[in-house]
Short mmCIF file of C-alpha atoms in Angstrom, two decimals:
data_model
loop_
_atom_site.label_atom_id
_atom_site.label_comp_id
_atom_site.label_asym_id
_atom_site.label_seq_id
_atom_site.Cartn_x
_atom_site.Cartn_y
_atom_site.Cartn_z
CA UNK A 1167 38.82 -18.03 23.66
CA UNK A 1168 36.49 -20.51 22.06
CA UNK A 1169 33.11 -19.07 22.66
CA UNK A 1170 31.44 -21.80 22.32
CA UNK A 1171 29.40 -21.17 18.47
CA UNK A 1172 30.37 -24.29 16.83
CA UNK A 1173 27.22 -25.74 14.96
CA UNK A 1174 25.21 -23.24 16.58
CA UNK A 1175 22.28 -21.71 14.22
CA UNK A 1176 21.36 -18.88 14.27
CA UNK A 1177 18.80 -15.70 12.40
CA UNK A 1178 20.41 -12.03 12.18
CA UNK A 1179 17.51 -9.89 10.96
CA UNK A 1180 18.67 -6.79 8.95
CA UNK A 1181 22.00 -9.01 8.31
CA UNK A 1182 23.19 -8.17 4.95
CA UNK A 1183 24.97 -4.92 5.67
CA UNK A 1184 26.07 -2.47 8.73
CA UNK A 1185 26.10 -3.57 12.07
CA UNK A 1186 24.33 -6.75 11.32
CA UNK A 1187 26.13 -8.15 8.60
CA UNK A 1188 29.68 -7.48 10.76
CA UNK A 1189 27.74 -9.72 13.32
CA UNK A 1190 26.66 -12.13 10.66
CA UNK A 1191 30.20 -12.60 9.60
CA UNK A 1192 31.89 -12.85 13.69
CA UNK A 1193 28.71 -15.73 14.17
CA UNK A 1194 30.33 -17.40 10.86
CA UNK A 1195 34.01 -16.87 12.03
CA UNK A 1196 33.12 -18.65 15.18
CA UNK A 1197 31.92 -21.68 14.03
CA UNK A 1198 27.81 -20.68 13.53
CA UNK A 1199 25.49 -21.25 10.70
CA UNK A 1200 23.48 -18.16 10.04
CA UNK A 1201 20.32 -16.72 7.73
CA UNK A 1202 20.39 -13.55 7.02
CA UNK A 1203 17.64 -11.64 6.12
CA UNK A 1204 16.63 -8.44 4.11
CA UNK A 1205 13.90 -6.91 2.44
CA UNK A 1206 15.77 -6.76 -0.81
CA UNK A 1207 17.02 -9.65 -2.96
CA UNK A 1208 20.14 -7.93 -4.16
CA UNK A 1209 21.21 -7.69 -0.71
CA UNK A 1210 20.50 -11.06 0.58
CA UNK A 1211 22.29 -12.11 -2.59
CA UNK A 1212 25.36 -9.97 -1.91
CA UNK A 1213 25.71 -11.21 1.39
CA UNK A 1214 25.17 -14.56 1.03
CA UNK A 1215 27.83 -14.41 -1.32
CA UNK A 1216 30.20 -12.73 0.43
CA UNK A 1217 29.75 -14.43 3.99
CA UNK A 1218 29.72 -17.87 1.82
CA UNK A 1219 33.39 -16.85 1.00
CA UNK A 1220 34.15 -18.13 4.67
CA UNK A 1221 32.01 -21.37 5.02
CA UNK A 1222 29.84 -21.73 2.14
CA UNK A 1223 27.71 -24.21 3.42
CA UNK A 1224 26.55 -22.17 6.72
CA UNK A 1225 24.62 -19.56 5.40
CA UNK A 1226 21.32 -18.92 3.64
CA UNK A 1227 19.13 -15.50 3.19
CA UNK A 1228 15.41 -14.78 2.62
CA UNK A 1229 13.81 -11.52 2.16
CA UNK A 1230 11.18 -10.14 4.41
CA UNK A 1231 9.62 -7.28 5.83
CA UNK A 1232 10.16 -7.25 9.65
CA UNK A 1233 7.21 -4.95 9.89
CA UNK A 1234 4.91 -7.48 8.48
CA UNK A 1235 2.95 -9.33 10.77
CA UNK A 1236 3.80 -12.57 9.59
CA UNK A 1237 7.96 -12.12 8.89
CA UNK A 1238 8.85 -13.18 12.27
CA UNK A 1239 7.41 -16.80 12.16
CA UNK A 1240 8.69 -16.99 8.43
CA UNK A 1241 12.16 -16.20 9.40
CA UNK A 1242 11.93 -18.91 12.32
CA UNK A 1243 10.72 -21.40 10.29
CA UNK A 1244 12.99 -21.02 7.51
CA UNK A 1245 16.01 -21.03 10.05
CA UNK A 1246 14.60 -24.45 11.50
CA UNK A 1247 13.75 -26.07 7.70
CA UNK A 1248 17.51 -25.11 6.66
CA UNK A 1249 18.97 -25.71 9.96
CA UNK A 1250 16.94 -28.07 11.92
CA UNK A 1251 17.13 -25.97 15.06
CA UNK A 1252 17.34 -21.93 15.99
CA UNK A 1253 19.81 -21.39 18.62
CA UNK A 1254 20.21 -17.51 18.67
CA UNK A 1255 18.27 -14.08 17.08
CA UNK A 1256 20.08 -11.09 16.54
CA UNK A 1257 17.62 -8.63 15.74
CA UNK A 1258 19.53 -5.38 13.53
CA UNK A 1259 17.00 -3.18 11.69
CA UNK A 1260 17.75 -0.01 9.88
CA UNK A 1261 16.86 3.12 12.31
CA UNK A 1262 14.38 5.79 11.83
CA UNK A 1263 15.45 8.56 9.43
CA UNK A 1264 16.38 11.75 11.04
CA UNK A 1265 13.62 14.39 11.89
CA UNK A 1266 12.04 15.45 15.22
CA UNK A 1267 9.82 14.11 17.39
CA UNK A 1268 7.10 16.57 16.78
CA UNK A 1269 7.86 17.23 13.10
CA UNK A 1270 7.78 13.45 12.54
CA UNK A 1271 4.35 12.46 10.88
CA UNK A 1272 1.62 9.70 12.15
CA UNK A 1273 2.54 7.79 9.18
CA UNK A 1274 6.65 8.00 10.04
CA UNK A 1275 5.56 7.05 13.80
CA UNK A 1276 3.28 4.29 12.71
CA UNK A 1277 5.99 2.45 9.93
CA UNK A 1278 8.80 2.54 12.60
CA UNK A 1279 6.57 1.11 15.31
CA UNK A 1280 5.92 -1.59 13.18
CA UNK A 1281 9.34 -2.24 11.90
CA UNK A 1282 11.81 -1.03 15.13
CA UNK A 1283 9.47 -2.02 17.90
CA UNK A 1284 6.63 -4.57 17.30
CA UNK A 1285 8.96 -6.49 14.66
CA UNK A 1286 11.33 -6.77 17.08
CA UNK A 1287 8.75 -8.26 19.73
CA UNK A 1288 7.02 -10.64 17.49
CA UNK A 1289 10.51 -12.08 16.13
CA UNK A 1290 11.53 -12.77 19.74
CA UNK A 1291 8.11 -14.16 20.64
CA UNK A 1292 8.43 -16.71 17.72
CA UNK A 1293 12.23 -17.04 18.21
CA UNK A 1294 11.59 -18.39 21.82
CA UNK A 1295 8.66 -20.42 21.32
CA UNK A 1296 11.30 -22.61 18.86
CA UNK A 1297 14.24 -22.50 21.30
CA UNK A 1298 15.88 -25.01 23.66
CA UNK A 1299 18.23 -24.22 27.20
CA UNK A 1300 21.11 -21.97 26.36
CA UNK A 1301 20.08 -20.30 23.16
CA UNK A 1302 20.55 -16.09 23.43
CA UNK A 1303 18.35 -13.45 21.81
CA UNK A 1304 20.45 -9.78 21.08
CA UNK A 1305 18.76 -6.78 20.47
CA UNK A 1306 20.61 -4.51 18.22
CA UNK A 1307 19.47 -0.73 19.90
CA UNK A 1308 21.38 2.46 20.24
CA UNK A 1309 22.81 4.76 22.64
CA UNK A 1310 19.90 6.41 22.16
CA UNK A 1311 18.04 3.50 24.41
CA UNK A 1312 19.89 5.58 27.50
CA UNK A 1313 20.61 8.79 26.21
CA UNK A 1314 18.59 10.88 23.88
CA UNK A 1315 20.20 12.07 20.09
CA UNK A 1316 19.88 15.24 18.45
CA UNK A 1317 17.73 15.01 15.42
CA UNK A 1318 16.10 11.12 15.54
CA UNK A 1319 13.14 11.95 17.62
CA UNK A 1320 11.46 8.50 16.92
CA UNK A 1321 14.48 6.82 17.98
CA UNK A 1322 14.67 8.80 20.97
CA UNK A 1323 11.12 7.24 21.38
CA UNK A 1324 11.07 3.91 20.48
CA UNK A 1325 14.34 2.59 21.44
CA UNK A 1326 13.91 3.29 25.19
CA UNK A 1327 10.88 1.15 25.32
CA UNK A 1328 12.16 -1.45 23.80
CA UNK A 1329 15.15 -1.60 26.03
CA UNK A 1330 12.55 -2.04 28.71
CA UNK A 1331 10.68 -4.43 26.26
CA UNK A 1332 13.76 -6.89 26.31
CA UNK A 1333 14.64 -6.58 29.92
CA UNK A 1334 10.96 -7.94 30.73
CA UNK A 1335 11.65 -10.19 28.09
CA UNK A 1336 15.03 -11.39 29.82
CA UNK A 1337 12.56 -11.99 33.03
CA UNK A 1338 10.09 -13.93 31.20
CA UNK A 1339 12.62 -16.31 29.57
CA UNK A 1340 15.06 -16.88 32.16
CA UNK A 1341 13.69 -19.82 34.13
CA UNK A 1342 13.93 -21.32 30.30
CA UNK A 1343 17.99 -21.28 30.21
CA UNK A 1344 17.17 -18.46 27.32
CA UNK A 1345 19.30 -15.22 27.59
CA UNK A 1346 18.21 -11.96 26.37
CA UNK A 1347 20.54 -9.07 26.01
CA UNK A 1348 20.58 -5.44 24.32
CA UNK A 1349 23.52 -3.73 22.78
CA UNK A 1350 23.68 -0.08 22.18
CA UNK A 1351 26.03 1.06 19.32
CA UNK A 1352 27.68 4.55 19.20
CA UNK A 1353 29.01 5.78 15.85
CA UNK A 1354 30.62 3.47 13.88
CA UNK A 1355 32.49 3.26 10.19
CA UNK A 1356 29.34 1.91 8.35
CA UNK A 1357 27.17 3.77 5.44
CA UNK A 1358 24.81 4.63 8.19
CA UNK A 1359 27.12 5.71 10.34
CA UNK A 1360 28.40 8.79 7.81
CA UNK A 1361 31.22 11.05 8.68
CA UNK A 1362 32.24 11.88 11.51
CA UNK A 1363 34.71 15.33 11.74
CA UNK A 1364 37.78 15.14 13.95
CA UNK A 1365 36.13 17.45 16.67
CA UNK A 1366 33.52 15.28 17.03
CA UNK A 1367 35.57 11.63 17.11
CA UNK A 1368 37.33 14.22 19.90
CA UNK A 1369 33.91 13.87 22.03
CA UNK A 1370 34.44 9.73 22.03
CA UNK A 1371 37.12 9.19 24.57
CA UNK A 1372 38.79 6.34 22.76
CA UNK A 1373 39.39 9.32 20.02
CA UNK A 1374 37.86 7.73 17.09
CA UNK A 1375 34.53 5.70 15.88
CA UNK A 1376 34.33 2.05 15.55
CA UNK A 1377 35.35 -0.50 12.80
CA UNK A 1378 32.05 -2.92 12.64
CA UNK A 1379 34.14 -5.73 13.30
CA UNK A 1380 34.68 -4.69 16.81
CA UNK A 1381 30.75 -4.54 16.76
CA UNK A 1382 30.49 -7.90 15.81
CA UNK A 1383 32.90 -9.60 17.94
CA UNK A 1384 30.67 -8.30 21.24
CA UNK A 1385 27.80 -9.52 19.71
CA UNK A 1386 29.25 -13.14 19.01
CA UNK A 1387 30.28 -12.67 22.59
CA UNK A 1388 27.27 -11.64 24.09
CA UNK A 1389 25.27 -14.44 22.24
CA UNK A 1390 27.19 -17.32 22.97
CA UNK A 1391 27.40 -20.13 25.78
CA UNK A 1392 31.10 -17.81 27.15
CA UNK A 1393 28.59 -15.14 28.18
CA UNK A 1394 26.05 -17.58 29.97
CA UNK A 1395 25.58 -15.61 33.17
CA UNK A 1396 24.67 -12.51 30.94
CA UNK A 1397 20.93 -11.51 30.27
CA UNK A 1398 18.81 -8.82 30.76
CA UNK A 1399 21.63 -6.20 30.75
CA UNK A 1400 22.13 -3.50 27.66
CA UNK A 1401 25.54 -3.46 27.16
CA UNK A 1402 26.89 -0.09 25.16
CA UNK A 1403 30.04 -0.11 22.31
CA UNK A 1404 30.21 3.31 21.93
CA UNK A 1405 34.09 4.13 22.50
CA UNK A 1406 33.12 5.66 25.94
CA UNK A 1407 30.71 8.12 24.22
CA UNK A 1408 27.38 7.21 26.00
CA UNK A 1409 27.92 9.71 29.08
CA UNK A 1410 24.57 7.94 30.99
CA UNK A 1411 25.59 4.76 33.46
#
């Protein structure tokens, strides 16, 4: 299927390894020109490199706090100076560190906010204001968005919100021709995703976790003109696992 990506440009925040660099490199694959962004150098670096392996002349990288109040219209005007355009955000930010909800502290509470939540607001509010008919915004979440996990309590508190964050959002830009759509990863073969036993891949009904190239081909999907008559919806690669509708 050509999905449509040719030419398109496009910002994946957190894009230099995990989830979002496997979506970085499916935008690429399809024909997209993408920044990637970090907030450290030696990543950006790395990826640019590696991602320039495919097209070298459709990517770039900058590196930037998405917690900082002025990243998000940064990254949007870098996109536009290298690009000339922005026609897609895929927002992928490292999750909180494991701990409870009540044994997490203000501070934990406050940086995560910033980063997970508000970053993720503000780089869609700036996103939009520089986008034309047809571009798509993804929100990378987690399973946790429906379904609560043992042991990340601030995920368990942020990342419902914000699910309900971008389906307002999908409201609010729809009469613009701009899409909006979450995705909710389950356990997948990334440093982040550590290692999983055999009893517990047992749990996922496809009987294993993912490779992030699986990841990345939904999100290349889900943000491009073949998925037109998608927004608003939080779609879940998980192998099955999520047991909520």
């Amino acid at each position: 299927m050509d999905l449509g990506l040719a030419g398109k440009a496009f910002v994946v925040t957190g894009g230099t390894e995990g989830l979002g660099l496997a979506s970085a490199r499916e935008l690429l694959r399809e024909g997209a020109k993408v920044t990637v962004t970090s907030r450290s150098q030696d990543k950006v670096d790395d990826a640019v490199s590696e991602l320039g392996t495919h097209r070298p002349n459709a990517v770039h990288g900058m590196v930037a706090d998405n917690g900082h109040p002025a990243t998000a219209g940064l990254f949007v005007d870098s996109a536009l100076a290298h690009w000339g355009k922005l026609d897609g955000l895929v927002v992928s930010v490292g999750g909180p560190p494991p701990g409870t909800a009540l044994g997490s502290s203000d501070a934990d509470w406050q940086n995560y906010f910033d980063s997970v939540f508000l970053g993720a607001v503000r780089l869609v509010r700036s996103a939009a204001a520089a986008m034309t008919e047809g571009s798509a915004i993804v929100l990378v979440l987690s399973s946790s968005a429906k379904s609560p996990i043992t042991g990340l309590g601030i995920s368990n508190g942020l990342r419902p919100g914000l699910a309900m964050a971008a389906k307002d959002m999908a409201d609010e830009l729809g009469p613009r021709g701009i899409r909006v759509v979450s995705v909710l990863p389950g356990r997948f073969d990334t440093a982040r995703g550590g290692e999983v036993s055999g009893e517990a891949a047992a749990q996922i009904p496809l009987g294993r976790i993912g490779d992030p190239e699986e990841f990345g081909r939904t999100v290349a999907f889900l943000a491009s003109p073949a998925a037109s008559y998608i927004t608003g919806s939080a779609v879940a690669v998980d192998g099955g696992a999520l047991r909520a509708l």
